[in-house]
Amino acid sequence: MKLDREIIERLAERLEGCELEARDTTKITDDHPDMDWDDAYAIQDEIKRRKLARGARIVGLKAGLTSHAKMKQMGVDTPVFGFLADYFAVPDGGEVDSAKLIHPKVEPEIAFVTKAPLSGPGCHIGAVLAATDFVIPAIEIIDSRYRDFKFDLKSVVADNCSSSRFVVGGRMGDVAALDLRTLGVVLEKNGEPVAFGAGAAVLGHPAAAIAMLANMLGEKGEEIPAGTLILSGGITEAVAVQPGDAVTLRVQDLGSVSVRFA
Ligand code: 0L1
Ligand code: MG
């Protein structure tokens, strides 16, 4: 690690303050160009610790930048991982208060819920599918705290991978009865289709993103516990939304999930 504890705490306070007050900031690597991956995840962990200390619960995990469309959109080449706090959850058909967000975008995703722990190294798609209770459609609402969504990978990891809100809904799917690679998704904004894709856009198979997360946690001696909700990453590019927009995600065989922006 390159940063000392005091700087990590200060950066976590700065980024979480931006999240809670809906204001943007410059990327933290501008001030700390030598920070490393451990520093980036340590800042994210400190943001998590601050939320837990205020009584929030962690209700899930997320993989981000897992599709070529997203990597190309953001000009990066590696997936990243973050956490989901309880107040990020929005009910299906519910409303997001846009005043609490900076410049939100929506992503069509497949969420996994585990029924057995998953650990790495060596976690693979087969292990993920065997440990999956069900999959369910999800809209992730991301909201980078960085000005104009301009960042590098370490800055975005520190910022909890732009996590902001998420909605799950539609039908629970049994992975034994679905081919997640060819599962089609259509994202609609205000009734118009705006993005299309299939599960294979996520690392060839959405379960590969979950395996990658288990392997990364394994390096830190951690695992994905049974009963964890995990967003596997945007299947298409993220789509910007404004107050007044209504978004629906339709997933083949799994129904639809919707959210509105007030
Ligand atoms: O969920 C995501 O793919 C977001 C990862 C962070 C990068 C971004 O804000 O697009
Ligand atoms: Mg995402």
mmCIF file of C-alpha atoms and ligand atoms in Angstrom:
data_model
loop_
_atom_site.group_PDB
_atom_site.id
_atom_site.type_symbol
_atom_site.label_atom_id
_atom_site.label_comp_id
_atom_site.label_asym_id
_atom_site.label_seq_id
_atom_site.Cartn_x
_atom_site.Cartn_y
_atom_site.Cartn_z
ATOM 1 C CA MET A 1 0.000 0.000 0.000
ATOM 2 C CA LYS A 2 1.148 3.516 -0.799
ATOM 3 C CA LEU A 3 -1.283 5.596 1.275
ATOM 4 C CA ASP A 4 -1.320 5.826 5.049
ATOM 5 C CA ARG A 5 -4.425 5.236 7.169
ATOM 6 C CA GLU A 6 -5.142 8.932 7.669
ATOM 7 C CA ILE A 7 -5.210 9.635 3.925
ATOM 8 C CA ILE A 8 -7.403 6.587 3.267
ATOM 9 C CA GLU A 9 -9.892 7.804 5.877
ATOM 10 C CA ARG A 10 -9.827 11.327 4.458
ATOM 11 C CA LEU A 11 -10.449 10.104 0.883
ATOM 12 C CA ALA A 12 -13.282 7.840 2.053
ATOM 13 C CA GLU A 13 -14.884 10.774 3.861
ATOM 14 C CA ARG A 14 -14.527 12.947 0.737
ATOM 15 C CA LEU A 15 -16.052 10.375 -1.626
ATOM 16 C CA GLU A 16 -18.848 9.350 0.725
ATOM 17 C CA GLY A 17 -19.607 13.005 1.428
ATOM 18 C CA CYS A 18 -20.057 13.547 -2.319
ATOM 19 C CA GLU A 19 -22.389 10.537 -2.485
ATOM 20 C CA LEU A 20 -24.516 11.649 0.472
ATOM 21 C CA GLU A 21 -24.692 15.305 -0.624
ATOM 22 C CA ALA A 22 -25.038 14.618 -4.382
ATOM 23 C CA ARG A 23 -22.030 16.648 -5.485
ATOM 24 C CA ASP A 24 -19.141 15.704 -7.717
ATOM 25 C CA THR A 25 -15.377 15.859 -7.251
ATOM 26 C CA THR A 26 -12.168 15.443 -9.197
ATOM 27 C CA LYS A 27 -10.692 11.961 -9.389
ATOM 28 C CA ILE A 28 -8.575 11.054 -6.394
ATOM 29 C CA THR A 29 -5.611 9.807 -8.456
ATOM 30 C CA ASP A 30 -5.081 13.453 -9.513
ATOM 31 C CA ASP A 31 -3.852 14.049 -5.945
ATOM 32 C CA HIS A 32 -2.479 10.546 -5.315
ATOM 33 C CA PRO A 33 -1.081 9.257 -8.636
ATOM 34 C CA ASP A 34 0.920 6.499 -6.919
ATOM 35 C CA MET A 35 -1.968 4.877 -5.063
ATOM 36 C CA ASP A 36 -2.268 1.123 -5.709
ATOM 37 C CA TRP A 37 -5.115 -1.408 -5.911
ATOM 38 C CA ASP A 38 -4.917 -2.201 -2.194
ATOM 39 C CA ASP A 39 -5.310 1.506 -1.433
ATOM 40 C CA ALA A 40 -8.324 1.706 -3.759
ATOM 41 C CA TYR A 41 -10.113 -1.246 -2.118
ATOM 42 C CA ALA A 42 -9.081 0.029 1.352
ATOM 43 C CA ILE A 43 -10.868 3.337 0.622
ATOM 44 C CA GLN A 44 -13.946 1.399 -0.554
ATOM 45 C CA ASP A 45 -13.783 -0.721 2.642
ATOM 46 C CA GLU A 46 -13.562 2.436 4.744
ATOM 47 C CA ILE A 47 -16.694 3.810 3.017
ATOM 48 C CA LYS A 48 -18.409 0.509 3.886
ATOM 49 C CA ARG A 49 -17.201 0.779 7.500
ATOM 50 C CA ARG A 50 -18.604 4.318 7.768
ATOM 51 C CA LYS A 51 -22.004 3.163 6.526
ATOM 52 C CA LEU A 52 -22.081 0.164 8.887
ATOM 53 C CA ALA A 53 -21.145 2.446 11.791
ATOM 54 C CA ARG A 54 -24.220 4.576 10.991
ATOM 55 C CA GLY A 55 -26.463 1.494 11.086
ATOM 56 C CA ALA A 56 -26.693 0.684 7.366
ATOM 57 C CA ARG A 57 -26.661 -2.982 6.300
ATOM 58 C CA ILE A 58 -24.747 -4.441 3.378
ATOM 59 C CA VAL A 59 -27.287 -6.300 1.238
ATOM 60 C CA GLY A 60 -25.213 -7.441 -1.706
ATOM 61 C CA LEU A 61 -22.216 -7.167 -3.983
ATOM 62 C CA LYS A 62 -21.688 -5.983 -7.529
ATOM 63 C CA ALA A 63 -19.370 -6.562 -10.427
ATOM 64 C CA GLY A 64 -18.858 -3.628 -12.773
ATOM 65 C CA LEU A 65 -17.268 -3.027 -16.165
ATOM 66 C CA THR A 66 -17.791 -6.690 -17.057
ATOM 67 C CA SER A 67 -18.899 -6.162 -20.659
ATOM 68 C CA HIS A 68 -16.930 -4.912 -23.647
ATOM 69 C CA ALA A 69 -19.654 -2.305 -24.192
ATOM 70 C CA LYS A 70 -19.087 -0.876 -20.699
ATOM 71 C CA MET A 71 -15.302 -1.150 -20.876
ATOM 72 C CA LYS A 72 -15.297 0.659 -24.216
ATOM 73 C CA GLN A 73 -17.737 3.290 -22.938
ATOM 74 C CA MET A 74 -15.492 4.060 -19.945
ATOM 75 C CA GLY A 75 -12.131 3.493 -21.675
ATOM 76 C CA VAL A 76 -10.924 0.797 -19.243
ATOM 77 C CA ASP A 77 -10.125 -2.912 -19.512
ATOM 78 C CA THR A 78 -10.663 -4.680 -16.164
ATOM 79 C CA PRO A 79 -13.791 -5.563 -14.142
ATOM 80 C CA VAL A 80 -14.169 -3.999 -10.697
ATOM 81 C CA PHE A 81 -16.150 -4.939 -7.590
ATOM 82 C CA GLY A 82 -18.198 -3.080 -5.004
ATOM 83 C CA PHE A 83 -20.893 -3.469 -2.350
ATOM 84 C CA LEU A 84 -24.600 -2.631 -2.110
ATOM 85 C CA ALA A 85 -25.994 -0.937 1.010
ATOM 86 C CA ASP A 86 -29.602 -1.359 2.153
ATOM 87 C CA TYR A 87 -30.686 2.159 1.168
ATOM 88 C CA PHE A 88 -29.524 1.559 -2.431
ATOM 89 C CA ALA A 89 -32.492 -0.836 -2.930
ATOM 90 C CA VAL A 90 -35.506 0.609 -4.763
ATOM 91 C CA PRO A 91 -38.715 -1.462 -5.061
ATOM 92 C CA ASP A 92 -39.781 -2.690 -8.504
ATOM 93 C CA GLY A 93 -41.957 0.072 -10.012
ATOM 94 C CA GLY A 94 -40.638 2.522 -7.430
ATOM 95 C CA GLU A 95 -39.263 6.029 -7.679
ATOM 96 C CA VAL A 96 -35.724 7.357 -7.360
ATOM 97 C CA ASP A 97 -35.358 10.895 -6.022
ATOM 98 C CA SER A 98 -33.104 12.450 -8.681
ATOM 99 C CA ALA A 99 -32.228 15.323 -6.323
ATOM 100 C CA LYS A 100 -30.230 12.820 -4.263
ATOM 101 C CA LEU A 101 -28.096 11.784 -7.252
ATOM 102 C CA ILE A 102 -25.502 13.626 -9.348
ATOM 103 C CA HIS A 103 -25.744 12.312 -12.954
ATOM 104 C CA PRO A 104 -27.377 8.863 -12.828
ATOM 105 C CA LYS A 105 -27.204 6.222 -15.558
ATOM 106 C CA VAL A 106 -29.027 2.890 -15.774
ATOM 107 C CA GLU A 107 -27.654 -0.524 -16.686
ATOM 108 C CA PRO A 108 -29.487 -3.763 -17.569
ATOM 109 C CA GLU A 109 -28.141 -6.590 -15.436
ATOM 110 C CA ILE A 110 -28.731 -10.170 -14.323
ATOM 111 C CA ALA A 111 -28.603 -10.526 -10.527
ATOM 112 C CA PHE A 112 -27.593 -13.805 -8.901
ATOM 113 C CA VAL A 113 -28.689 -14.974 -5.440
ATOM 114 C CA THR A 114 -26.487 -17.687 -3.945
ATOM 115 C CA LYS A 115 -27.624 -20.684 -1.880
ATOM 116 C CA ALA A 116 -24.122 -21.887 -0.948
ATOM 117 C CA PRO A 117 -20.859 -20.068 -0.232
ATOM 118 C CA LEU A 118 -18.495 -19.426 -3.141
ATOM 119 C CA SER A 119 -14.785 -19.129 -2.642
ATOM 120 C CA GLY A 120 -11.659 -18.762 -4.735
ATOM 121 C CA PRO A 121 -9.071 -19.290 -6.011
ATOM 122 C CA GLY A 122 -10.254 -21.616 -8.734
ATOM 123 C CA CYS A 123 -13.925 -20.609 -8.697
ATOM 124 C CA HIS A 124 -15.455 -21.195 -12.152
ATOM 125 C CA ILE A 125 -18.781 -20.894 -13.965
ATOM 126 C CA GLY A 126 -19.801 -24.450 -12.965
ATOM 127 C CA ALA A 127 -19.265 -23.739 -9.268
ATOM 128 C CA VAL A 128 -21.234 -20.494 -9.563
ATOM 129 C CA LEU A 129 -24.184 -22.181 -11.278
ATOM 130 C CA ALA A 130 -24.204 -25.002 -8.683
ATOM 131 C CA ALA A 131 -24.243 -22.412 -5.874
ATOM 132 C CA THR A 132 -26.946 -20.212 -7.459
ATOM 133 C CA ASP A 133 -30.387 -20.249 -5.883
ATOM 134 C CA PHE A 134 -31.922 -18.124 -8.658
ATOM 135 C CA VAL A 135 -31.243 -15.293 -11.082
ATOM 136 C CA ILE A 136 -33.487 -12.252 -11.438
ATOM 137 C CA PRO A 137 -33.600 -9.149 -13.679
ATOM 138 C CA ALA A 138 -32.012 -6.023 -12.197
ATOM 139 C CA ILE A 139 -31.606 -2.378 -13.172
ATOM 140 C CA GLU A 140 -28.482 -0.868 -11.643
ATOM 141 C CA ILE A 141 -28.448 2.905 -11.234
ATOM 142 C CA ILE A 142 -24.853 4.079 -11.193
ATOM 143 C CA ASP A 143 -23.787 7.595 -10.226
ATOM 144 C CA SER A 144 -20.061 8.229 -10.294
ATOM 145 C CA ARG A 145 -18.973 10.826 -7.808
ATOM 146 C CA TYR A 146 -16.376 11.967 -10.344
ATOM 147 C CA ARG A 147 -16.997 14.990 -12.511
ATOM 148 C CA ASP A 148 -18.484 14.021 -15.891
ATOM 149 C CA PHE A 149 -17.996 10.286 -15.095
ATOM 150 C CA LYS A 150 -14.280 10.798 -15.876
ATOM 151 C CA PHE A 151 -12.052 8.441 -13.899
ATOM 152 C CA ASP A 152 -9.433 5.710 -13.954
ATOM 153 C CA LEU A 153 -9.933 2.245 -12.477
ATOM 154 C CA LYS A 154 -8.357 2.893 -9.074
ATOM 155 C CA SER A 155 -10.425 6.028 -8.568
ATOM 156 C CA VAL A 156 -13.607 4.165 -9.477
ATOM 157 C CA VAL A 157 -12.872 1.233 -7.139
ATOM 158 C CA ALA A 158 -12.341 3.698 -4.278
ATOM 159 C CA ASP A 159 -15.723 5.253 -5.163
ATOM 160 C CA ASN A 160 -17.441 1.871 -4.618
ATOM 161 C CA CYS A 161 -17.668 1.425 -8.383
ATOM 162 C CA SER A 162 -20.229 4.220 -8.826
ATOM 163 C CA SER A 163 -22.812 2.215 -6.826
ATOM 164 C CA SER A 164 -25.913 4.221 -6.094
ATOM 165 C CA ARG A 165 -29.266 2.407 -6.383
ATOM 166 C CA PHE A 166 -30.603 -0.884 -7.770
ATOM 167 C CA VAL A 167 -33.959 -2.461 -8.511
ATOM 168 C CA VAL A 168 -34.679 -6.175 -8.835
ATOM 169 C CA GLY A 169 -37.946 -7.579 -10.137
ATOM 170 C CA GLY A 170 -39.628 -9.823 -12.645
ATOM 171 C CA ARG A 171 -39.435 -13.588 -12.200
ATOM 172 C CA MET A 172 -36.844 -15.675 -10.400
ATOM 173 C CA GLY A 173 -35.135 -17.994 -12.902
ATOM 174 C CA ASP A 174 -33.615 -21.425 -12.330
ATOM 175 C CA VAL A 175 -30.163 -21.463 -13.946
ATOM 176 C CA ALA A 176 -30.607 -25.137 -14.890
ATOM 177 C CA ALA A 177 -33.516 -24.141 -17.126
ATOM 178 C CA LEU A 178 -31.909 -21.056 -18.716
ATOM 179 C CA ASP A 179 -29.019 -20.419 -21.082
ATOM 180 C CA LEU A 180 -27.716 -17.201 -19.551
ATOM 181 C CA ARG A 181 -25.453 -16.590 -22.556
ATOM 182 C CA THR A 182 -28.324 -16.242 -25.015
ATOM 183 C CA LEU A 183 -30.777 -14.637 -22.589
ATOM 184 C CA GLY A 184 -31.967 -11.481 -24.350
ATOM 185 C CA VAL A 185 -32.515 -8.123 -22.659
ATOM 186 C CA VAL A 186 -34.219 -4.932 -23.864
ATOM 187 C CA LEU A 187 -33.842 -1.679 -21.935
ATOM 188 C CA GLU A 188 -36.600 0.886 -22.520
ATOM 189 C CA LYS A 189 -36.611 4.571 -21.610
ATOM 190 C CA ASN A 190 -39.975 6.329 -21.694
ATOM 191 C CA GLY A 191 -41.420 3.441 -23.707
ATOM 192 C CA GLU A 192 -38.684 3.457 -26.381
ATOM 193 C CA PRO A 193 -36.123 0.635 -26.635
ATOM 194 C CA VAL A 194 -32.714 2.232 -26.054
ATOM 195 C CA ALA A 195 -30.338 -0.713 -25.532
ATOM 196 C CA PHE A 196 -30.355 -4.422 -26.403
ATOM 197 C CA GLY A 197 -28.101 -7.311 -25.564
ATOM 198 C CA ALA A 198 -27.678 -10.870 -24.388
ATOM 199 C CA GLY A 199 -26.039 -12.361 -21.306
ATOM 200 C CA ALA A 200 -22.887 -13.376 -23.181
ATOM 201 C CA ALA A 201 -21.942 -9.692 -23.347
ATOM 202 C CA VAL A 202 -20.820 -10.103 -19.728
ATOM 203 C CA LEU A 203 -17.458 -11.887 -19.957
ATOM 204 C CA GLY A 204 -18.970 -14.543 -22.250
ATOM 205 C CA HIS A 205 -21.340 -15.718 -19.468
ATOM 206 C CA PRO A 206 -22.704 -13.652 -16.541
ATOM 207 C CA ALA A 207 -21.637 -16.399 -14.087
ATOM 208 C CA ALA A 208 -18.024 -15.660 -15.076
ATOM 209 C CA ALA A 209 -18.340 -12.255 -13.376
ATOM 210 C CA ILE A 210 -19.454 -13.959 -10.140
ATOM 211 C CA ALA A 211 -16.554 -16.437 -10.365
ATOM 212 C CA MET A 212 -14.141 -13.541 -10.891
ATOM 213 C CA LEU A 213 -15.524 -11.807 -7.789
ATOM 214 C CA ALA A 214 -15.157 -15.028 -5.716
ATOM 215 C CA ASN A 215 -11.553 -15.382 -6.922
ATOM 216 C CA MET A 216 -10.751 -11.782 -6.082
ATOM 217 C CA LEU A 217 -12.257 -12.132 -2.587
ATOM 218 C CA GLY A 218 -10.326 -15.404 -2.206
ATOM 219 C CA GLU A 219 -7.086 -13.448 -2.571
ATOM 220 C CA LYS A 220 -8.122 -11.492 0.531
ATOM 221 C CA GLY A 221 -9.178 -14.666 2.423
ATOM 222 C CA GLU A 222 -12.875 -13.795 1.993
ATOM 223 C CA GLU A 223 -15.765 -15.610 0.297
ATOM 224 C CA ILE A 224 -19.237 -14.892 -1.055
ATOM 225 C CA PRO A 225 -21.635 -16.170 1.635
ATOM 226 C CA ALA A 226 -24.802 -18.153 0.869
ATOM 227 C CA GLY A 227 -27.808 -15.882 0.390
ATOM 228 C CA THR A 228 -25.849 -13.052 -1.269
ATOM 229 C CA LEU A 229 -27.410 -10.925 -4.011
ATOM 230 C CA ILE A 230 -24.807 -10.057 -6.666
ATOM 231 C CA LEU A 231 -25.210 -7.792 -9.700
ATOM 232 C CA SER A 232 -23.151 -9.343 -12.492
ATOM 233 C CA GLY A 233 -22.578 -6.150 -14.495
ATOM 234 C CA GLY A 234 -24.184 -4.099 -17.250
ATOM 235 C CA ILE A 235 -24.954 -6.081 -20.413
ATOM 236 C CA THR A 236 -24.999 -2.914 -22.543
ATOM 237 C CA GLU A 237 -23.587 0.579 -22.252
ATOM 238 C CA ALA A 238 -25.035 2.601 -19.383
ATOM 239 C CA VAL A 239 -27.876 4.970 -20.407
ATOM 240 C CA ALA A 240 -28.133 8.464 -18.878
ATOM 241 C CA VAL A 241 -31.448 9.382 -17.232
ATOM 242 C CA GLN A 242 -33.096 12.675 -16.252
ATOM 243 C CA PRO A 243 -35.863 13.594 -13.807
ATOM 244 C CA GLY A 244 -39.180 12.459 -15.303
ATOM 245 C CA ASP A 245 -37.729 9.423 -17.092
ATOM 246 C CA ALA A 246 -39.285 5.964 -16.714
ATOM 247 C CA VAL A 247 -37.092 2.917 -17.333
ATOM 248 C CA THR A 248 -38.123 -0.693 -17.890
ATOM 249 C CA LEU A 249 -35.888 -3.707 -18.387
ATOM 250 C CA ARG A 250 -37.413 -6.721 -20.148
ATOM 251 C CA VAL A 251 -35.523 -9.993 -19.865
ATOM 252 C CA GLN A 252 -36.386 -13.043 -21.963
ATOM 253 C CA ASP A 253 -38.284 -15.627 -19.845
ATOM 254 C CA LEU A 254 -37.809 -13.553 -16.671
ATOM 255 C CA GLY A 255 -40.342 -10.716 -17.055
ATOM 256 C CA SER A 256 -39.660 -7.045 -16.467
ATOM 257 C CA VAL A 257 -38.515 -4.602 -13.810
ATOM 258 C CA SER A 258 -39.176 -0.843 -13.783
ATOM 259 C CA VAL A 259 -38.140 2.361 -12.068
ATOM 260 C CA ARG A 260 -39.047 6.045 -12.389
ATOM 261 C CA PHE A 261 -36.893 9.131 -11.784
ATOM 262 C CA ALA A 262 -38.706 11.883 -9.863
HETATM 263 O O1 0L1 B 1 -21.666 -1.078 -12.589
HETATM 264 C C1 0L1 B 1 -20.776 -0.656 -13.331
HETATM 265 O O2 0L1 B 1 -20.422 -1.227 -14.379
HETATM 266 C C2 0L1 B 1 -20.104 0.623 -12.943
HETATM 267 C C3 0L1 B 1 -18.701 0.416 -12.647
HETATM 268 C C4 0L1 B 1 -18.036 1.738 -12.449
HETATM 269 C C5 0L1 B 1 -17.792 2.477 -13.706
HETATM 270 C C6 0L1 B 1 -18.929 3.350 -14.130
HETATM 271 O O3 0L1 B 1 -19.308 4.255 -13.367
HETATM 272 O O4 0L1 B 1 -19.406 3.191 -15.234
HETATM 273 MG MG MG B 2 -23.398 -2.201 -13.072
#
